Tab-separated table of C-alpha atoms in Angstrom:
chain	number	residue	atom	x	y	z
P	1	MET	CA	16.027	-1.105	50.128
P	2	ALA	CA	14.794	0.777	53.227
P	3	LYS	CA	15.852	3.894	54.070
P	4	ALA	CA	17.578	4.413	57.564
P	5	ASN	CA	15.374	7.202	58.573
P	6	GLY	CA	11.776	6.965	56.660
P	7	PRO	CA	9.127	4.876	55.441
P	8	THR	CA	9.989	1.938	53.453
P	9	GLU	CA	9.886	2.082	49.810
P	10	PRO	CA	8.070	-0.562	47.786
P	11	GLU	CA	10.245	-2.715	45.804
P	12	ARG	CA	10.577	-1.894	42.058
P	13	PRO	CA	10.771	-4.789	39.654
P	14	ASP	CA	14.245	-5.041	37.869
P	15	GLY	CA	14.311	-4.319	34.172
P	16	VAL	CA	11.899	-2.647	31.963
P	17	VAL	CA	8.079	-2.850	32.730
P	18	LEU	CA	5.945	-2.670	29.824
P	19	SER	CA	2.552	-0.889	29.816
P	20	GLU	CA	-0.642	-2.628	28.698
P	21	GLU	CA	-0.467	-0.971	25.312
P	22	GLN	CA	3.050	-2.128	24.651
P	23	LYS	CA	2.134	-5.557	25.733
P	24	ARG	CA	-0.941	-5.506	23.304
P	25	ARG	CA	1.306	-4.413	20.405
P	26	ARG	CA	4.184	-6.805	21.320
P	27	ARG	CA	1.453	-9.835	21.337
P	28	ALA	CA	0.129	-8.710	17.958
P	29	ARG	CA	3.480	-8.563	16.426
P	30	SER	CA	4.314	-12.114	17.841
P	31	ILE	CA	1.043	-13.357	16.184
P	32	ALA	CA	1.841	-11.704	12.998
P	33	ILE	CA	5.212	-13.316	12.780
P	34	ALA	CA	4.073	-16.632	13.792
P	35	SER	CA	1.218	-16.570	11.250
P	36	VAL	CA	3.695	-15.656	8.484
P	37	LEU	CA	6.154	-18.212	9.436
P	38	GLY	CA	3.040	-20.921	9.496
P	39	PHE	CA	2.201	-19.801	6.094
P	40	LEU	CA	5.585	-20.106	4.844
P	41	VAL	CA	5.726	-23.689	6.054
P	42	LEU	CA	2.440	-24.406	4.391
P	43	LEU	CA	3.605	-22.548	1.110
P	44	PHE	CA	6.732	-24.661	0.931
P	45	TYR	CA	4.644	-27.893	1.601
P	46	VAL	CA	2.270	-27.143	-1.226
P	47	VAL	CA	4.535	-26.186	-3.664
P	48	THR	CA	6.619	-29.353	-3.123
P	49	ILE	CA	3.523	-31.424	-3.811
P	50	VAL	CA	2.863	-29.351	-6.631
P	51	LYS	CA	6.406	-29.966	-8.228
P	52	LEU	CA	6.454	-33.629	-7.289
P	53	GLY	CA	3.473	-33.899	-9.717
P	54	PRO	CA	0.014	-35.716	-9.735
P	55	ASN	CA	1.941	-39.057	-9.791
P	56	VAL	CA	3.059	-38.700	-6.179
P	57	LEU	CA	-0.207	-40.200	-4.890
P	58	ASN	CA	0.060	-43.061	-7.390
P	59	ARG	CA	2.444	-45.604	-5.679
P	60	PRO	CA	2.272	-49.494	-5.341
P	61	LEU	CA	1.142	-50.672	-1.669
Y	1	MET	CA	0.095	8.712	19.020
Y	2	SER	CA	-1.019	6.408	21.857
Y	3	ASP	CA	-0.285	7.184	25.212
Y	4	VAL	CA	2.543	4.632	26.673
Y	5	SER	CA	4.389	4.596	29.776
Y	6	VAL	CA	7.237	2.438	31.102
Y	7	SER	CA	8.789	2.406	34.284
Y	8	MET	CA	12.449	1.940	34.109
Y	9	ASP	CA	15.168	0.419	36.481
Y	10	LYS	CA	18.298	2.406	36.132
Y	11	GLY	CA	20.284	-0.707	35.815
Y	12	PRO	CA	22.692	-1.516	33.062
Y	13	ALA	CA	20.247	-3.626	30.984
Y	14	THR	CA	17.894	-0.856	30.092
Y	15	ALA	CA	16.306	-1.510	26.422
Y	16	ASP	CA	15.951	1.111	23.812
Y	17	LEU	CA	12.436	1.827	24.465
Y	18	ALA	CA	11.538	3.581	21.212
Y	19	GLU	CA	11.804	-0.046	19.729
Y	20	GLY	CA	9.189	-2.488	20.073
Y	21	MET	CA	6.429	0.033	20.138
Y	22	ALA	CA	5.008	-0.550	16.633
Y	23	SER	CA	2.243	-2.671	15.749
Y	24	PRO	CA	1.896	-4.955	12.600
Y	25	GLY	CA	-0.094	-2.317	10.916
Y	26	ASP	CA	2.743	0.196	11.323
Y	27	PHE	CA	5.161	-2.389	9.669
Y	28	ILE	CA	2.273	-2.918	6.879
Y	29	ALA	CA	2.818	0.678	6.083
Y	30	LEU	CA	6.399	0.479	5.755
Y	31	LEU	CA	5.803	-1.693	2.505
Y	32	LYS	CA	3.842	1.243	0.671
Y	33	PRO	CA	0.774	-1.123	0.059
Y	34	ARG	CA	-0.694	1.254	-2.758
Y	35	VAL	CA	2.802	0.910	-4.594
Y	36	MET	CA	2.597	-2.823	-3.986
Y	37	SER	CA	-0.927	-3.308	-5.361
Y	38	LEU	CA	0.120	-1.448	-8.579
Y	39	VAL	CA	3.354	-3.632	-8.629
Y	40	VAL	CA	1.039	-6.771	-8.194
Y	41	PHE	CA	-1.502	-5.677	-10.858
Y	42	THR	CA	1.456	-5.195	-13.392
Y	43	ALA	CA	3.183	-8.166	-12.399
Y	44	LEU	CA	0.096	-10.228	-12.936
Y	45	VAL	CA	-0.388	-9.268	-16.500
Y	46	GLY	CA	3.101	-10.102	-17.271
Y	47	LEU	CA	2.619	-13.388	-15.539
Y	48	VAL	CA	-0.611	-14.110	-17.664
Y	49	ARG	CA	0.687	-12.967	-20.962
Y	50	ALA	CA	3.867	-15.176	-20.753
Y	51	PRO	CA	3.688	-17.990	-23.250
Y	52	ASP	CA	4.095	-20.942	-21.049
Y	53	HIS	CA	1.323	-22.226	-18.610
Y	54	VAL	CA	2.515	-22.026	-15.002
Y	55	HIS	CA	0.641	-23.954	-12.093
Y	56	PRO	CA	-1.660	-21.455	-10.132
Y	57	VAL	CA	0.261	-22.285	-7.027
Y	58	ILE	CA	3.533	-21.337	-8.530
Y	59	ALA	CA	1.993	-18.176	-10.038
Y	60	PHE	CA	0.782	-17.236	-6.720
Y	61	THR	CA	4.116	-17.762	-5.058
Y	62	ALA	CA	5.812	-15.771	-7.823
Y	63	LEU	CA	3.387	-12.830	-7.511
Y	64	LEU	CA	3.696	-13.164	-3.631
Y	65	CYS	CA	7.363	-12.903	-3.926
Y	66	ILE	CA	7.452	-10.057	-6.326
Y	67	ALA	CA	4.685	-8.068	-4.003
Y	68	VAL	CA	6.885	-8.709	-0.773
Y	69	GLY	CA	10.285	-7.741	-2.654
Y	70	ALA	CA	8.522	-4.442	-3.833
Y	71	GLY	CA	7.200	-3.998	-0.246
Y	72	ALA	CA	11.037	-4.552	1.125
Y	73	ALA	CA	12.259	-2.133	-1.348
Y	74	GLY	CA	9.678	0.249	-0.117
Y	75	ALA	CA	10.604	-0.123	3.761
Y	76	LEU	CA	14.185	0.410	2.781
Y	77	ASN	CA	13.301	3.566	0.843
Y	78	MET	CA	11.541	4.727	4.011
Y	79	TRP	CA	14.420	3.945	6.318
Y	80	TRP	CA	16.832	5.819	3.920
Y	81	ASP	CA	14.566	8.892	3.316
Y	82	ALA	CA	13.391	9.342	6.802
Y	83	ASP	CA	14.816	12.596	7.048
Y	84	ILE	CA	13.324	13.984	3.868
Y	85	ASP	CA	9.986	12.383	4.846
Y	86	ALA	CA	10.080	14.226	8.101
Y	87	VAL	CA	10.149	17.560	6.095
Y	88	MET	CA	7.326	16.798	3.351
Y	89	SER	CA	3.909	17.201	4.276
Y	90	ARG	CA	2.931	14.278	1.813
Y	91	THR	CA	4.915	11.952	3.873
Y	92	ARG	CA	5.530	13.400	7.220
Y	93	ARG	CA	2.754	10.906	8.574
Y	94	ARG	CA	4.834	7.834	7.554
Y	95	PRO	CA	5.900	5.258	10.247
Y	96	ILE	CA	9.511	6.494	10.904
Y	97	PRO	CA	9.168	10.141	10.816
Y	98	SER	CA	5.760	9.887	13.172
Y	99	GLY	CA	7.927	7.794	15.390
Y	100	ARG	CA	6.043	4.712	15.153
Y	101	VAL	CA	8.822	2.593	13.953
Y	102	THR	CA	12.571	3.227	14.482
Y	103	PRO	CA	15.107	3.537	11.507
Y	104	ARG	CA	16.717	0.335	12.744
Y	105	GLU	CA	13.576	-1.650	12.873
Y	106	ALA	CA	12.620	-0.586	9.284
Y	107	LEU	CA	16.163	-1.371	8.085
Y	108	ALA	CA	15.968	-4.914	9.528
Y	109	PHE	CA	12.494	-5.554	8.367
Y	110	GLY	CA	13.222	-4.231	4.713
Y	111	LEU	CA	16.489	-6.471	4.674
Y	112	THR	CA	14.643	-9.378	5.941
Y	113	LEU	CA	12.049	-9.240	3.402
Y	114	SER	CA	14.415	-8.406	0.674
Y	115	CYS	CA	16.288	-11.726	1.389
Y	116	PHE	CA	13.418	-13.797	1.892
Y	117	SER	CA	11.527	-12.992	-1.096
Y	118	VAL	CA	14.390	-13.363	-3.358
Y	119	GLY	CA	15.416	-16.631	-1.615
Y	120	VAL	CA	11.887	-18.065	-1.710
Y	121	LEU	CA	11.413	-17.150	-5.469
Y	122	GLY	CA	14.621	-18.678	-6.443
Y	123	LEU	CA	13.856	-21.847	-4.595
Y	124	LEU	CA	10.211	-22.103	-5.301
Y	125	VAL	CA	9.989	-20.632	-8.940
Y	126	ASN	CA	13.298	-20.041	-10.695
Y	127	VAL	CA	16.535	-18.415	-10.438
Y	128	LEU	CA	16.165	-15.894	-13.458
Y	129	SER	CA	13.000	-14.283	-11.908
Y	130	ALA	CA	14.824	-14.340	-8.208
Y	131	ALA	CA	17.875	-12.649	-9.818
Y	132	LEU	CA	15.661	-10.115	-12.042
Y	133	LEU	CA	13.962	-9.441	-8.489
Y	134	ALA	CA	16.954	-8.986	-6.582
Y	135	PHE	CA	18.375	-6.540	-9.349
Y	136	THR	CA	15.148	-4.542	-9.005
Y	137	ILE	CA	15.201	-4.259	-5.274
Y	138	PHE	CA	18.760	-3.165	-5.653
Y	139	PHE	CA	18.251	-0.800	-8.239
Y	140	TYR	CA	15.431	0.964	-6.280
Y	141	VAL	CA	17.334	1.098	-2.908
Y	142	VAL	CA	20.649	1.884	-4.044
Y	143	ILE	CA	20.590	3.197	-7.425
Y	144	TYR	CA	17.602	5.377	-6.904
Y	145	THR	CA	17.012	6.076	-3.442
Y	146	MET	CA	20.507	6.223	-2.067
Y	147	TRP	CA	22.179	8.083	-5.352
Y	148	LEU	CA	19.919	9.490	-7.973
Y	149	LYS	CA	17.153	10.918	-5.842
Y	150	ARG	CA	19.023	13.314	-4.008
Y	151	SER	CA	21.535	14.225	-6.696
Y	152	THR	CA	19.923	14.691	-10.315
Y	153	PRO	CA	16.578	16.078	-11.530
Y	154	GLN	CA	16.694	12.689	-13.951
Y	155	ASN	CA	16.169	10.721	-10.794
Y	156	ILE	CA	12.747	9.606	-11.666
Y	157	VAL	CA	13.463	8.873	-15.167
Y	158	ILE	CA	16.318	6.612	-14.416
Y	159	GLY	CA	14.951	5.245	-11.182
Y	160	GLY	CA	11.709	4.745	-12.657
Y	161	ALA	CA	13.179	1.708	-14.177
Y	162	ALA	CA	12.763	-0.132	-10.858
Y	163	GLY	CA	8.974	0.514	-10.953
Y	164	ALA	CA	8.881	-1.086	-14.657
Y	165	PHE	CA	10.576	-4.364	-14.011
Y	166	PRO	CA	7.908	-6.445	-12.230
Y	167	PRO	CA	6.004	-7.607	-15.327
Y	168	MET	CA	9.083	-8.736	-16.655
Y	169	VAL	CA	10.212	-10.454	-13.533
Y	170	ALA	CA	6.687	-12.233	-13.452
Y	171	TRP	CA	7.098	-13.093	-17.153
Y	172	ALA	CA	10.553	-14.796	-16.093
Y	173	ALA	CA	8.882	-16.641	-13.259
Y	174	ALA	CA	6.219	-18.094	-15.756
Y	175	SER	CA	8.364	-18.678	-18.724
Y	176	GLY	CA	12.108	-18.971	-17.667
Y	177	SER	CA	13.071	-16.397	-20.093
Y	178	VAL	CA	12.443	-12.631	-20.981
Y	179	GLY	CA	10.508	-12.025	-23.877
Y	180	MET	CA	9.985	-9.113	-26.279
Y	181	GLU	CA	6.429	-8.401	-25.100
Y	182	SER	CA	7.835	-8.291	-21.478
Y	183	LEU	CA	10.372	-5.716	-22.627
Y	184	LEU	CA	7.516	-3.716	-24.230
Y	185	LEU	CA	5.559	-3.636	-21.050
Y	186	VAL	CA	8.678	-2.270	-19.027
Y	187	ALA	CA	9.215	0.267	-21.797
Y	188	ILE	CA	5.532	1.345	-21.368
Y	189	ILE	CA	5.770	2.088	-17.616
Y	190	PHE	CA	9.338	3.295	-18.014
Y	191	PHE	CA	8.175	6.064	-20.161
Y	192	TRP	CA	5.021	6.735	-18.422
Y	193	THR	CA	6.803	7.316	-15.108
Y	194	PRO	CA	8.330	10.768	-16.013
Y	195	PRO	CA	5.058	12.643	-16.918
Y	196	HIS	CA	3.211	10.777	-14.022
Y	197	PHE	CA	5.822	11.818	-11.181
Y	198	TRP	CA	6.388	15.201	-12.873
Y	199	ALA	CA	2.735	16.232	-13.051
Y	200	LEU	CA	2.848	15.439	-8.984
Y	201	ALA	CA	6.133	17.304	-8.643
Y	202	LEU	CA	4.547	20.387	-10.241
Y	203	PHE	CA	1.835	20.857	-7.510
Y	204	ARG	CA	4.094	19.488	-4.950
Y	205	ALA	CA	7.210	21.865	-6.012
Y	206	GLU	CA	7.375	23.571	-2.806
Y	207	ASP	CA	7.678	20.296	-0.590
Y	208	TYR	CA	10.340	18.883	-2.660
Y	209	ALA	CA	12.296	22.155	-2.465
Y	210	ARG	CA	11.991	22.330	1.188
Y	211	ALA	CA	13.259	18.887	1.559
Y	212	GLY	CA	16.062	19.709	-1.070
Y	213	VAL	CA	15.144	17.062	-3.412
Y	214	PRO	CA	16.290	18.216	-6.980
Y	215	MET	CA	13.027	17.130	-8.771
Y	216	LEU	CA	12.714	18.941	-12.351
Y	217	PRO	CA	10.144	21.972	-11.101
Y	218	VAL	CA	12.696	22.596	-8.424
Y	219	THR	CA	16.061	22.718	-10.639
Y	220	ALA	CA	14.765	23.677	-14.034
Y	221	GLY	CA	11.496	25.313	-13.399
Y	222	ALA	CA	7.779	24.551	-14.057
Y	223	ASP	CA	7.869	25.508	-17.740
Y	224	GLU	CA	10.622	23.223	-18.554
Y	225	THR	CA	8.822	20.464	-16.623
Y	226	ARG	CA	5.778	21.115	-18.550
Y	227	ARG	CA	7.653	20.988	-21.772
Y	228	GLN	CA	9.459	17.496	-20.671
Y	229	ILE	CA	5.817	16.128	-19.748
Y	230	LEU	CA	4.551	16.852	-23.054
Y	231	LEU	CA	7.447	15.425	-25.021
Y	232	TYR	CA	7.370	12.226	-22.929
Y	233	THR	CA	3.701	11.743	-23.422
Y	234	LEU	CA	4.000	12.239	-27.132
Y	235	PHE	CA	6.404	9.401	-27.240
Y	236	LEU	CA	4.577	7.321	-24.788
Y	237	ALA	CA	1.215	7.391	-26.417
Y	238	PRO	CA	2.500	5.486	-29.576
Y	239	LEU	CA	4.612	3.213	-27.618
Y	240	ALA	CA	1.534	2.061	-25.703
Y	241	VAL	CA	-0.083	1.209	-28.879
Y	242	SER	CA	2.802	-0.822	-30.286
Y	243	PRO	CA	2.079	-4.046	-28.579
Y	244	SER	CA	-0.994	-4.190	-31.083
Y	245	LEU	CA	0.969	-3.056	-33.907
Y	246	PHE	CA	3.685	-5.838	-33.346
Y	247	GLY	CA	1.040	-8.390	-32.995
Y	248	TYR	CA	1.355	-9.148	-29.218
Y	249	ALA	CA	-2.156	-7.904	-28.379
Y	250	GLY	CA	-5.181	-7.487	-30.388
Y	251	LEU	CA	-7.403	-4.899	-31.838
Y	252	GLY	CA	-9.432	-4.091	-28.789
Y	253	TYR	CA	-5.970	-3.211	-26.848
Y	254	GLY	CA	-5.151	-0.847	-29.722
Y	255	ILE	CA	-8.282	0.909	-29.554
Y	256	VAL	CA	-8.248	1.332	-25.855
Y	257	ALA	CA	-4.645	2.467	-25.900
Y	258	THR	CA	-5.052	4.780	-28.663
Y	259	VAL	CA	-8.194	6.652	-27.149
Y	260	THR	CA	-6.518	6.725	-23.676
Y	261	GLY	CA	-3.364	7.953	-25.314
Y	262	VAL	CA	-5.049	10.558	-26.990
Y	263	GLY	CA	-6.515	11.495	-23.557
Y	264	MET	CA	-3.155	11.748	-22.043
Y	265	VAL	CA	-1.672	13.905	-24.748
Y	266	TRP	CA	-4.681	16.323	-24.493
Y	267	LEU	CA	-3.991	16.516	-20.553
Y	268	ALA	CA	-0.195	16.956	-21.182
Y	269	TYR	CA	-1.031	19.768	-23.699
Y	270	GLN	CA	-3.199	21.428	-21.013
Y	271	VAL	CA	-0.523	21.186	-18.634
Y	272	TYR	CA	1.899	22.873	-20.962
Y	273	ARG	CA	-0.511	25.578	-22.022
Y	274	THR	CA	-1.849	26.657	-18.747
Y	275	ARG	CA	1.114	27.929	-16.764
Y	276	THR	CA	-0.414	30.296	-14.236
Y	277	GLY	CA	-2.734	30.328	-11.263
Y	278	ASP	CA	-5.125	27.527	-10.012
Y	279	ALA	CA	-5.987	26.528	-13.535
Y	280	ALA	CA	-2.286	25.353	-13.771
Y	281	VAL	CA	-2.329	23.321	-10.562
Y	282	LYS	CA	-5.774	21.585	-11.672
Y	283	ALA	CA	-4.214	20.852	-15.026
Y	284	ALA	CA	-1.325	19.096	-13.441
Y	285	ARG	CA	-3.595	17.310	-10.803
Y	286	ARG	CA	-5.986	16.096	-13.562
Y	287	LEU	CA	-2.880	14.692	-15.578
Y	288	PHE	CA	-1.692	12.895	-12.392
Y	289	GLY	CA	-4.985	11.315	-11.878
Y	290	PHE	CA	-5.679	10.568	-15.305
Y	291	SER	CA	-2.086	8.849	-15.794
Y	292	ILE	CA	-2.924	6.264	-12.962
Y	293	LEU	CA	-6.317	5.466	-14.996
Y	294	TYR	CA	-4.522	5.332	-18.124
Y	295	LEU	CA	-1.862	2.804	-16.845
Y	296	PHE	CA	-4.433	0.689	-15.251
Y	297	LEU	CA	-6.571	0.705	-18.422
Y	298	LEU	CA	-3.697	-0.373	-20.357
Y	299	PHE	CA	-2.594	-3.164	-18.267
Y	300	ALA	CA	-6.378	-4.248	-17.540
Y	301	THR	CA	-7.027	-4.602	-21.436
Y	302	LEU	CA	-3.878	-6.564	-21.847
Y	303	LEU	CA	-4.916	-8.841	-18.942
Y	304	VAL	CA	-8.583	-9.255	-20.246
Y	305	GLY	CA	-6.726	-9.978	-23.648
Y	306	ALA	CA	-4.933	-12.951	-22.342
Y	307	PHE	CA	-8.062	-14.854	-21.683
Y	308	VAL	CA	-10.518	-13.402	-24.567
Y	309	PRO	CA	-9.224	-13.606	-28.224
Y	310	GLY	CA	-9.327	-10.608	-30.316
Y	311	ILE	CA	-8.586	-7.946	-27.529
């Protein structure tokens, strides 16, 4: 908002602005969480196959 | 700490800027990785020595859940003990006292991992091991951390049971039951815990006193602590040989347990005898260091013995 008697201030963005370091850490955390979730999906899939047993692949076509 | 800067709008939606600053490494530090590695190792021994064969993928899943559960308990311990950790030189660089992780983040992290580790263990392995893991986490966090640690000099004696449970949890994961041998493994770790931690407390007594933690050297004095260390070690040494005597382990284990047990008793006696000056500190440090090697050798021999007959 420009003042009545003085130079105009540059507009400041709304909300919190993160520094580069904070952005880097946030990205690292996001990648870590995504990796863990992906690993969990894989784990559940593999364990399901294991629990079904070897005959899961033996089915008449 | 790295230099970070944030520009703020003075509006109503200002976030808590202390949060969201941690890196994944800071969260991993919350899990107490060194404690986790010991838990995984002792659990592995319980897993391979269980009588029933378990599929390697299921075994891996069980070990992973036990490790994560132990880490979650460690994170919750750090959350509760952040005030003590800030005062003690040994722990003031931990993530919460050093400001890298907020208490709220640590609590959420610990609770999430606790629930996930128990849930996944129950779904993918069996309910008994999940129940035992849940009890282990509860015992360590609520019974030891929140209650015993600040209220009694017997804190690590009773609370040490939590550190002893992993082989039994892994045994239950493999066999669906709790066997006599797994209870022996629990007993060995249980009676190893007091001489191990009291040796540490002997040369960290000032730290614990400053933090107000009633460790035995602080409440009963160093001499009584030395006496208790010797008594527990005299009980521990033959207990550690007992798997061989009961037929659960072979002669090789019996020899290793006897020789290392003699070493433990000798070092505990040196701690009992040497009460003043630098020699007393050195004796306590030697016992503390050897106690780690002692437990490792016992369990490593049991691990080898699961694959090599006669050991």
